[in-house]
């Protein structure tokens, strides 16, 4: 299967899908040292975001979520790729700052929630610089 | 798939900054702002009059490394810039329970932001520390309560930025022309009618944080025009309303018709036409919102372990009210009052002495939900702040019970829950 996402901050990555249907705030919802989702209201509660292709149907907007994503990248616990359903500059800024620090950063893509739903948690995918997401 | 709505056009000065003509830090900041602006579909950048930085709170080493990189690049803010709370109480050493590596890194963060030329205000209420942009001015402010106050009460214009975009905007004196910078995003789309509520309820000081909690949860990111409130509302009440609304929802602006500067009447608040959607508030709706501000169904007389007030940071007026309510009595439980150094500097010697005698522990430059101050994650904390009520359990592990400032004081003095329920029952 191949899905066409819009690359917001392009890049290539591989990882197992983690699809989160409920809104997640990284600040207060993800442990910046481990990448584990700590928000008990999230469908990813207890799961680590590290090295996964994380699909977010909705983000909940604490403005400090950019700081938490930066810390995940610096700690080597970031998602392999982040796929949003709506444009969100808050998470993007975490990636842009990590780039300035010379870190390798996850690609950021845009894919509507209905298309995200075609990818089940656990399946391995490749994300390409043109925005395509391919099952492998 | 939605495509960007506009192509970003940069002025000569902005292109020069992007090319490095104003130094490495400005170039780096411009690169980030331009990328974020393109992502958001901005047509241009707007010049800003000031900035308020939320990215200066220590979350981990990455944020410190970025701030130090900007310092090493020779970065200096281009506009007057204040700092939000940090992770340390720089006045009361030992108040914050950060140790070792984390304490050292938080201190480095503090020094880096001061080295960038930011004013060491360390407060989430910069608008009460002399930082008050004028009606219609564009600014780049971080911290959700400061954003909503700036937009709603001052009528200055700031979008909701992520951490680090704020300092980048400050370094280049520009912000992307998106969101609440634009006229069309500031128009009310829903009318909230408080006119049918009992007068005693609207006059109760808890009404404002409770209304805020309701507004954030029910209207999300929409801009509301609230009607049926008095034309003159104390600034501290509007501060409480906004802080609660920005905690439970993505509220960046509200209008109080007849009170706030962009809402002389409902049609003006709606940008020329009255909003089509309308909700009439009822006592039951607000009672429900008030209940969400307590995580612990405490009965009258049950023990409480602590009181925490001051989110947003207490004003001098609020401290004077606290002293008036204490009336010489002493708290039996730990009582944290969070405020800024701008208030600490304004307190008289007798006020400081009276607070100490009453057993009130001042927390300055920071607050109890952003850094470890409580000894452990157990017990029940009472607060009059909608924002503390929202973040207490997830951030400190402690249960929370909400009441007015008077309820908090009576409970502290008694060492058990005392709430005046007359206007809420």
Coordinates of C-alpha atoms in Angstrom, one line a residue:
Chain A
X1 CA 0.0 0.0 0.0
X2 CA 1.2 3.5 -0.7
X3 CA -0.3 6.7 0.7
X4 CA 0.6 10.2 -0.4
X5 CA 1.2 12.7 2.4
X6 CA 2.3 16.3 2.0
X7 CA 5.8 16.7 3.3
X8 CA 5.9 19.7 5.7
X9 CA 9.5 19.2 6.7
X10 CA 10.6 16.5 4.2
X11 CA 12.9 13.5 5.0
X12 CA 13.0 9.8 4.8
X13 CA 12.5 7.3 7.6
X14 CA 11.5 3.8 8.5
X15 CA 9.6 2.5 11.5
X16 CA 6.5 0.7 12.8
X17 CA 3.3 2.7 12.7
X18 CA 1.9 4.1 16.0
X19 CA -1.5 5.6 15.2
X20 CA -3.1 7.8 17.9
X21 CA -6.7 8.7 17.3
X22 CA -7.1 10.8 20.4
X23 CA -5.6 14.3 20.8
X24 CA -2.2 14.4 22.5
X25 CA -0.3 17.2 24.0
X26 CA 3.5 16.5 24.1
X27 CA 3.9 18.8 27.1
X28 CA 2.4 17.0 30.1
X29 CA 1.6 14.0 27.9
X30 CA 5.0 12.6 26.9
X31 CA 8.0 12.0 29.1
X32 CA 10.8 14.0 27.4
X33 CA 13.5 11.6 28.6
X34 CA 12.0 8.3 27.5
X35 CA 9.4 9.2 24.8
X36 CA 6.7 7.2 26.7
X37 CA 3.2 8.6 26.5
X38 CA 2.2 9.5 30.1
X39 CA -1.2 11.0 29.4
X40 CA -3.7 8.5 30.8
X41 CA -6.4 9.9 28.4
X42 CA -4.2 9.0 25.3
X43 CA -4.7 5.8 23.4
X44 CA -1.0 5.5 23.4
X45 CA -0.7 5.6 27.2
X46 CA 2.4 3.7 28.3
X47 CA 3.8 3.3 24.8
X48 CA 7.0 4.9 23.6
X49 CA 7.0 7.2 20.6
X50 CA 10.7 6.5 20.0
X51 CA 11.6 5.2 16.5
X52 CA 7.9 4.9 15.5
X53 CA 6.1 6.5 12.6
X54 CA 3.7 8.4 14.8
X55 CA 0.3 9.3 13.2
X56 CA -1.6 12.0 15.2
X57 CA -5.2 12.5 14.3
X58 CA -5.2 15.6 16.6
X59 CA -2.8 17.5 18.7
X60 CA -3.8 19.4 21.8
X61 CA -2.0 22.7 21.8
X62 CA 0.3 23.4 24.7
X63 CA 2.9 25.7 23.2
X64 CA 5.6 23.9 25.2
X65 CA 5.1 20.8 23.0
X66 CA 7.8 22.1 20.8
X67 CA 10.3 22.0 23.7
X68 CA 9.3 18.4 24.5
X69 CA 9.8 17.3 20.9
X70 CA 13.2 19.0 20.9
X71 CA 14.2 17.1 24.1
X72 CA 13.1 13.8 22.6
X73 CA 15.3 14.5 19.6
X74 CA 18.3 15.5 21.7
X75 CA 17.7 12.4 23.9
X76 CA 17.5 10.1 20.9
X77 CA 14.0 9.1 21.8
X78 CA 12.1 10.9 19.1
X79 CA 9.6 9.4 16.6
X80 CA 11.2 8.2 13.3
X81 CA 8.6 10.4 11.6
X82 CA 5.6 12.5 12.6
X83 CA 2.4 12.6 10.6
X84 CA -0.2 15.2 11.5
X85 CA -3.8 15.6 10.3
X86 CA -3.7 19.4 10.6
X87 CA -0.8 21.9 10.2
X88 CA 0.8 22.6 13.6
X89 CA 3.8 24.9 13.8
X90 CA 4.3 24.1 17.4
X91 CA 5.7 20.6 16.8
X92 CA 7.5 21.9 13.6
X93 CA 9.4 24.4 15.7
X94 CA 10.8 21.6 17.9
X95 CA 12.2 20.0 14.7
X96 CA 13.5 23.3 13.2
X97 CA 15.4 24.1 16.5
X98 CA 16.9 20.5 16.6
X99 CA 18.1 21.0 13.0
X100 CA 19.9 24.2 14.1
X101 CA 21.6 22.2 16.8
X102 CA 22.9 19.8 14.1
X103 CA 20.8 16.9 15.1
X104 CA 19.2 14.5 12.7
X105 CA 15.5 15.2 12.8
X106 CA 12.3 13.2 12.0
X107 CA 10.4 14.2 8.8
X108 CA 7.0 16.0 9.4
X109 CA 4.1 15.2 7.1
X110 CA 0.5 16.1 6.7
X111 CA -2.1 13.4 6.0
X112 CA -5.9 13.6 6.7
X113 CA -7.2 11.5 9.6
X114 CA -9.3 9.4 7.3
X115 CA -6.2 8.4 5.3
X116 CA -4.2 7.9 8.6
X117 CA -6.9 5.3 9.6
X118 CA -5.8 3.1 6.7
X119 CA -2.5 2.4 8.5
X120 CA -2.8 0.1 11.5
X121 CA -0.5 0.4 14.5
X122 CA 2.4 -2.1 14.3
X123 CA 2.9 -2.3 10.6
X124 CA 6.3 -1.4 9.2
X125 CA 6.4 1.5 6.8
X126 CA 8.9 3.6 4.9
X127 CA 8.5 7.4 4.7
X128 CA 10.0 9.0 1.6
X129 CA 11.2 12.6 1.0
X130 CA 8.4 13.1 -1.6
X131 CA 5.8 12.4 1.2
X132 CA 4.9 8.9 0.2
X133 CA 4.3 6.4 2.9
X134 CA 4.8 2.8 1.8
X135 CA 4.2 -0.5 3.6
X136 CA 7.3 -2.6 3.6
Chain B
X1 CA -5.0 18.3 0.7
X2 CA -4.9 22.1 1.6
X3 CA -2.1 23.9 -0.1
X4 CA -0.4 27.0 1.5
X5 CA -2.8 30.0 1.2
X6 CA -0.1 32.5 0.2
X7 CA 3.5 32.8 -0.8
X8 CA 5.7 34.3 1.8
X9 CA 7.2 37.7 0.6
X10 CA 10.2 39.1 2.5
X11 CA 11.4 42.7 2.6
X12 CA 14.9 43.7 1.7
X13 CA 15.9 43.9 5.4
X14 CA 14.5 40.4 6.0
X15 CA 16.3 38.9 3.1
X16 CA 19.5 40.5 4.4
X17 CA 19.0 38.9 7.8
X18 CA 18.3 35.5 6.2
X19 CA 21.6 35.9 4.3
X20 CA 23.5 36.6 7.5
X21 CA 23.9 40.4 7.2
X22 CA 22.8 41.0 10.8
X23 CA 24.8 38.2 12.4
X24 CA 24.6 34.5 12.8
X25 CA 22.0 34.5 15.6
X26 CA 19.6 36.7 13.6
X27 CA 20.2 34.5 10.6
X28 CA 19.4 31.3 12.5
X29 CA 16.3 32.9 14.1
X30 CA 15.2 34.2 10.7
X31 CA 15.6 30.7 9.1
X32 CA 13.3 29.2 11.8
X33 CA 10.7 32.0 11.6
X34 CA 10.6 31.8 7.8
X35 CA 10.2 28.0 7.8
X36 CA 7.4 28.3 10.4
X37 CA 5.8 31.1 8.4
X38 CA 5.8 29.1 5.2
X39 CA 4.4 26.1 6.9
X40 CA 1.6 28.2 8.3
X41 CA 0.9 29.8 5.0
X42 CA 1.8 33.4 6.0
X43 CA 2.0 36.0 3.2
X44 CA 4.6 38.2 5.1
X45 CA 6.2 38.9 8.4
X46 CA 4.9 41.8 10.6
X47 CA 7.2 44.0 12.7
X48 CA 6.7 43.5 16.4
X49 CA 6.9 46.0 19.2
X50 CA 7.9 43.6 22.0
X51 CA 8.2 39.9 22.9
X52 CA 7.5 37.7 26.0
X53 CA 9.5 34.5 26.1
X54 CA 8.0 31.2 27.4
X55 CA 10.8 29.0 26.0
X56 CA 13.1 29.9 29.0
X57 CA 11.6 27.2 31.2
X58 CA 13.9 24.3 31.6
X59 CA 12.4 21.1 30.1
X60 CA 15.7 19.4 29.3
X61 CA 19.2 20.1 28.0
X62 CA 18.1 20.7 24.4
X63 CA 16.5 24.1 25.2
X64 CA 19.6 25.2 27.1
X65 CA 21.9 24.2 24.2
X66 CA 19.8 26.2 21.8
X67 CA 19.8 29.3 24.0
X68 CA 23.6 29.0 24.5
X69 CA 24.0 28.6 20.7
X70 CA 22.2 31.9 20.2
X71 CA 24.4 33.6 22.8
X72 CA 27.5 32.2 21.2
X73 CA 26.3 33.5 17.8
X74 CA 26.2 37.0 19.4
X75 CA 22.4 37.1 19.6
X76 CA 20.6 40.2 21.1
X77 CA 16.9 40.8 21.1
X78 CA 15.8 43.5 18.7
X79 CA 12.7 44.6 20.7
X80 CA 11.9 44.9 24.5
X81 CA 11.5 41.4 25.7
X82 CA 10.4 40.0 29.1
X83 CA 10.9 36.4 30.4
X84 CA 8.2 34.1 31.6
X85 CA 8.8 31.9 34.7
X86 CA 11.8 29.7 34.9
X87 CA 12.4 26.5 36.8
X88 CA 14.2 28.3 39.7
X89 CA 13.2 30.7 42.5
X90 CA 16.2 33.0 42.2
X91 CA 15.2 34.9 45.3
X92 CA 14.5 32.0 47.7
X93 CA 17.3 29.5 47.3
X94 CA 16.3 26.0 48.3
X95 CA 12.6 26.6 47.6
X96 CA 12.8 24.6 44.4
X97 CA 13.8 20.9 44.7
X98 CA 15.8 20.6 41.5
X99 CA 19.3 19.2 42.2
X100 CA 22.5 18.3 40.5
X101 CA 22.6 18.3 36.7
X102 CA 19.0 19.7 36.3
X103 CA 19.6 22.6 38.7
X104 CA 22.9 23.5 37.0
X105 CA 21.3 23.3 33.5
X106 CA 18.3 25.4 34.7
X107 CA 20.7 28.0 35.9
X108 CA 22.6 28.0 32.6
X109 CA 19.2 28.5 30.8
X110 CA 18.6 31.6 33.1
X111 CA 22.0 33.1 32.3
X112 CA 21.7 32.5 28.5
X113 CA 18.3 34.3 28.2
X114 CA 19.5 37.2 30.2
X115 CA 22.7 37.3 28.0
X116 CA 20.4 37.7 25.0
X117 CA 19.2 41.0 26.4
X118 CA 15.9 39.8 27.8
X119 CA 14.6 41.6 30.9
X120 CA 14.9 39.2 33.9
X121 CA 11.2 39.6 34.8
X122 CA 10.6 35.9 35.3
X123 CA 6.9 36.2 35.5
X124 CA 3.8 34.8 33.8
X125 CA 2.0 38.2 34.3
X126 CA 4.4 40.5 32.4
X127 CA 1.4 42.8 31.7
X128 CA 1.4 43.6 35.5
X129 CA 5.2 44.1 35.5
X130 CA 5.1 47.1 33.2
X131 CA 5.0 45.3 29.9
X132 CA 1.8 46.7 28.3
X133 CA 1.8 47.0 24.5
X134 CA -0.8 49.4 23.0
X135 CA -4.1 48.6 21.3
X136 CA -3.4 47.2 17.8
X137 CA 0.3 46.8 18.2
X138 CA 1.8 43.5 16.9
X139 CA 3.9 41.6 19.5
X140 CA 5.2 38.0 19.8
X141 CA 4.2 36.7 23.2
X142 CA 4.5 33.2 24.6
X143 CA 2.7 31.6 27.7
X144 CA -1.0 30.9 27.2
X145 CA -2.4 33.2 29.9
X146 CA -0.2 36.1 28.8
X147 CA -1.3 35.6 25.2
X148 CA -5.0 35.7 26.0
X149 CA -4.5 38.8 28.3
X150 CA -2.5 40.6 25.7
X151 CA -5.0 40.0 22.9
X152 CA -8.2 40.4 25.0
X153 CA -7.5 43.0 27.7
X154 CA -4.8 45.1 26.0
X155 CA -6.0 44.6 22.4
X156 CA -2.4 44.1 21.2
X157 CA -1.9 41.3 18.8
X158 CA -0.1 38.1 19.2
X159 CA -0.5 34.6 17.7
X160 CA -0.1 31.5 19.8
X161 CA 3.6 30.4 19.2
X162 CA 5.4 27.3 20.2
X163 CA 8.4 27.6 22.6
X164 CA 11.5 28.9 20.8
X165 CA 9.6 30.7 18.0
X166 CA 9.1 33.5 20.6
X167 CA 12.8 34.1 21.1
X168 CA 13.4 33.8 17.4
X169 CA 10.8 36.5 16.7
X170 CA 12.4 38.7 19.4
X171 CA 15.9 38.3 17.8
X172 CA 14.6 39.5 14.4
X173 CA 11.8 41.9 15.5
X174 CA 9.3 40.1 13.2
X175 CA 6.6 37.5 13.5
X176 CA 4.6 35.5 10.8
X177 CA 1.4 37.4 9.8
X178 CA -0.9 34.6 10.8
X179 CA -3.7 33.8 13.3
X180 CA -4.6 36.6 15.8
X181 CA -2.3 39.1 14.0
X182 CA -5.0 39.3 11.3
X183 CA -8.3 41.2 11.6
X184 CA -10.5 38.3 10.4
X185 CA -9.2 35.9 13.1
X186 CA -10.1 38.4 15.9
X187 CA -13.8 38.6 15.2
X188 CA -16.1 36.8 17.6
X189 CA -17.9 33.8 16.1
X190 CA -20.0 32.9 19.2
X191 CA -21.9 35.0 21.7
X192 CA -21.9 33.9 25.3
X193 CA -24.7 35.5 27.2
X194 CA -24.2 35.8 31.0
X195 CA -27.3 38.1 31.3
X196 CA -29.6 35.4 32.7
X197 CA -27.3 34.4 35.6
X198 CA -28.1 35.4 39.2
X199 CA -26.4 38.6 40.2
X200 CA -24.7 37.1 43.2
X201 CA -23.1 34.4 41.1
X202 CA -21.6 37.0 38.6
X203 CA -20.3 39.0 41.5
X204 CA -18.6 36.0 43.1
X205 CA -14.9 36.2 42.4
X206 CA -14.8 32.5 41.6
X207 CA -17.2 33.2 38.7
X208 CA -14.3 34.4 36.5
X209 CA -12.0 31.3 36.6
X210 CA -15.1 29.1 36.5
X211 CA -16.4 30.9 33.4
X212 CA -12.9 30.6 31.9
X213 CA -12.8 26.9 32.5
X214 CA -16.2 26.5 30.9
X215 CA -15.2 28.7 27.9
X216 CA -12.0 26.8 27.1
X217 CA -13.8 23.5 27.3
X218 CA -16.9 24.4 25.4
X219 CA -15.7 26.9 22.7
X220 CA -12.2 25.5 22.1
X221 CA -10.3 27.8 19.8
X222 CA -13.2 30.0 18.8
X223 CA -13.3 33.7 19.7
X224 CA -16.2 34.4 22.0
X225 CA -18.0 37.7 22.7
X226 CA -19.3 37.6 26.3
X227 CA -22.4 39.8 27.0
X228 CA -24.2 40.5 30.2
X229 CA -21.1 41.3 32.3
X230 CA -20.5 44.7 34.0
X231 CA -18.6 47.4 32.0
X232 CA -15.8 47.7 34.5
X233 CA -14.2 44.4 35.7
X234 CA -11.1 44.3 37.8
X235 CA -8.1 43.4 35.8
X236 CA -7.2 40.5 38.2
X237 CA -10.6 39.0 37.4
X238 CA -10.1 39.2 33.6
X239 CA -6.6 37.7 34.2
X240 CA -8.2 34.7 36.0
X241 CA -10.8 34.2 33.3
X242 CA -8.2 34.2 30.5
X243 CA -5.8 31.9 32.4
X244 CA -8.5 29.3 33.0
X245 CA -9.8 29.5 29.4
X246 CA -6.3 29.0 28.0
X247 CA -5.7 26.0 30.2
X248 CA -8.8 24.0 29.4
X249 CA -8.9 25.1 25.7
X250 CA -6.9 26.8 23.0
X251 CA -8.3 30.2 23.7
X252 CA -6.1 33.1 22.5
X253 CA -8.7 35.9 22.6
X254 CA -12.1 36.6 24.1
X255 CA -14.1 39.8 24.1
X256 CA -16.3 41.2 26.9
X257 CA -18.8 43.4 25.2
X258 CA -18.8 46.9 26.7
X259 CA -15.6 46.2 28.6
X260 CA -12.6 45.0 26.5
X261 CA -11.1 47.4 23.9
X262 CA -12.2 45.7 20.7
X263 CA -15.8 45.1 21.8
X264 CA -17.6 48.4 22.4
X265 CA -20.7 46.6 21.2
X266 CA -21.5 43.1 19.9
X267 CA -21.5 43.9 16.2
X268 CA -18.0 45.5 16.5
X269 CA -16.8 42.4 18.4
X270 CA -18.2 40.3 15.5
X271 CA -16.4 42.4 12.9
X272 CA -19.5 44.1 11.6
X273 CA -22.1 41.5 12.3
X274 CA -23.3 39.8 15.4
X275 CA -22.1 36.2 15.7
X276 CA -24.7 33.7 14.6
X277 CA -24.0 31.1 17.3
X278 CA -25.3 32.1 20.8
X279 CA -25.2 30.2 24.1
X280 CA -27.1 31.4 27.2
X281 CA -25.2 30.5 30.3
X282 CA -27.1 28.8 33.2
X283 CA -26.1 28.3 36.8
X284 CA -26.0 24.5 36.1
X285 CA -23.5 25.0 33.3
X286 CA -21.2 26.9 35.6
X287 CA -21.7 24.6 38.5
X288 CA -20.6 21.8 36.3
X289 CA -17.5 23.7 35.2
X290 CA -16.7 24.5 38.8
X291 CA -16.9 20.8 39.7
X292 CA -14.2 20.0 37.0
X293 CA -11.8 22.3 38.8
X294 CA -11.6 19.8 41.8
X295 CA -10.1 16.3 41.3
X296 CA -11.1 15.3 44.8
X297 CA -14.7 15.3 46.0
X298 CA -13.9 16.7 49.4
X299 CA -16.6 17.1 52.0
X300 CA -16.8 20.2 54.1
X301 CA -14.4 19.8 57.0
X302 CA -12.1 17.2 55.4
X303 CA -8.4 17.8 55.9
X304 CA -6.3 19.7 53.3
X305 CA -2.5 19.5 53.1
X306 CA -1.6 22.8 51.4
X307 CA -2.8 25.9 49.6
X308 CA -1.3 27.2 46.4
X309 CA -2.3 30.5 44.8
X310 CA -0.8 32.8 42.2
X311 CA -1.3 31.4 38.7
X312 CA -1.0 33.8 37.0
X313 CA 1.4 35.4 39.4
X314 CA -0.3 37.4 42.1
X315 CA -0.5 41.2 41.8
X316 CA 0.2 43.5 44.6
X317 CA -3.5 44.1 45.0
X318 CA -4.1 40.3 45.4
X319 CA -1.4 40.1 48.1
X320 CA -3.0 42.9 49.9
X321 CA -6.4 41.2 49.7
X322 CA -4.8 38.0 51.0
X323 CA -3.4 39.9 54.0
X324 CA -6.8 41.5 54.6
X325 CA -8.5 38.1 54.6
X326 CA -5.9 36.6 56.9
X327 CA -6.5 39.5 59.3
X328 CA -3.5 38.5 61.5
X329 CA -4.3 34.8 61.6
X330 CA -1.8 32.1 60.7
X331 CA -2.1 29.2 58.2
X332 CA -2.0 25.7 59.7
X333 CA -0.9 24.2 56.4
X334 CA 1.8 24.9 53.8
X335 CA 0.7 28.0 51.9
X336 CA 2.5 28.9 48.7
X337 CA 1.8 32.3 47.2
X338 CA 3.4 32.6 43.7
X339 CA 4.3 36.0 42.4
X340 CA 6.9 38.0 40.4
X341 CA 9.9 39.9 41.6
X342 CA 8.1 43.1 40.4
X343 CA 5.6 42.5 43.2
X344 CA 8.2 41.4 45.7
X345 CA 10.0 44.7 45.1
X346 CA 6.8 46.7 45.7
X347 CA 5.9 45.0 49.0
X348 CA 6.4 47.1 52.1
X349 CA 8.5 45.8 55.0
X350 CA 5.3 45.5 57.1
X351 CA 3.6 43.4 54.3
X352 CA 6.6 41.1 54.1
X353 CA 6.6 40.7 57.9
X354 CA 2.8 40.1 57.9
X355 CA 3.1 37.3 55.3
X356 CA 5.9 35.6 57.2
X357 CA 4.0 35.8 60.4
X358 CA 0.9 34.3 58.7
X359 CA 3.0 31.3 57.5
X360 CA 2.8 32.3 53.8
X361 CA 5.7 31.0 51.7
X362 CA 6.4 33.4 48.8
X363 CA 7.5 31.6 45.6
X364 CA 9.1 34.1 43.2
X365 CA 10.2 33.8 39.5
X366 CA 8.5 30.4 39.1
X367 CA 5.5 28.5 40.4
X368 CA 4.4 25.2 41.9
X369 CA 3.2 23.4 38.7
X370 CA 6.3 24.0 36.5
X371 CA 9.1 22.9 38.8
X372 CA 9.3 20.6 41.8
X373 CA 8.4 22.6 45.0
X374 CA 6.1 20.3 46.9
X375 CA 7.9 17.7 49.0
X376 CA 6.1 14.8 47.4
X377 CA 3.2 13.8 45.1
X378 CA 0.7 13.1 47.9
X379 CA -2.1 15.1 49.5
X380 CA -4.7 17.6 48.6
X381 CA -3.9 21.2 47.6
X382 CA -6.5 24.0 47.6
X383 CA -6.4 26.8 45.1
X384 CA -8.4 29.7 43.7
X385 CA -6.7 29.5 40.4
X386 CA -8.4 27.8 37.4
X387 CA -4.9 27.2 35.9
X388 CA -3.4 25.6 39.0
X389 CA -6.6 23.5 39.3
X390 CA -6.1 22.2 35.7
X391 CA -2.4 21.4 36.0
X392 CA -2.0 20.4 39.6
X393 CA -2.8 16.7 39.3
X394 CA -0.9 16.0 36.0
X395 CA 2.1 18.0 36.9
X396 CA 2.5 17.4 40.7
X397 CA 0.5 14.2 41.3
X398 CA -1.5 16.0 44.0
X399 CA -5.2 16.2 44.2
X400 CA -6.8 19.7 44.0
X401 CA -9.9 21.4 45.4
X402 CA -11.0 24.7 44.0
X403 CA -12.5 27.7 46.0
X404 CA -12.3 31.5 46.3
X405 CA -9.4 33.3 47.9
X406 CA -11.5 33.7 51.0
X407 CA -12.3 29.9 51.0
X408 CA -8.5 29.2 50.6
X409 CA -7.7 31.5 53.6
X410 CA -10.4 30.1 55.9
X411 CA -9.4 26.5 55.0
X412 CA -5.7 27.3 55.6
X413 CA -6.5 28.8 59.0
X414 CA -8.7 25.9 59.9
X415 CA -6.5 23.2 58.4
X416 CA -9.6 21.7 56.8
X417 CA -11.9 22.5 53.9
X418 CA -14.1 25.5 54.5
X419 CA -16.1 26.7 51.4
X420 CA -18.8 29.3 51.2
X421 CA -21.3 27.4 49.0
X422 CA -24.2 29.9 49.1
X423 CA -23.8 31.3 45.6
X424 CA -23.2 27.9 44.1
X425 CA -25.8 25.7 45.7

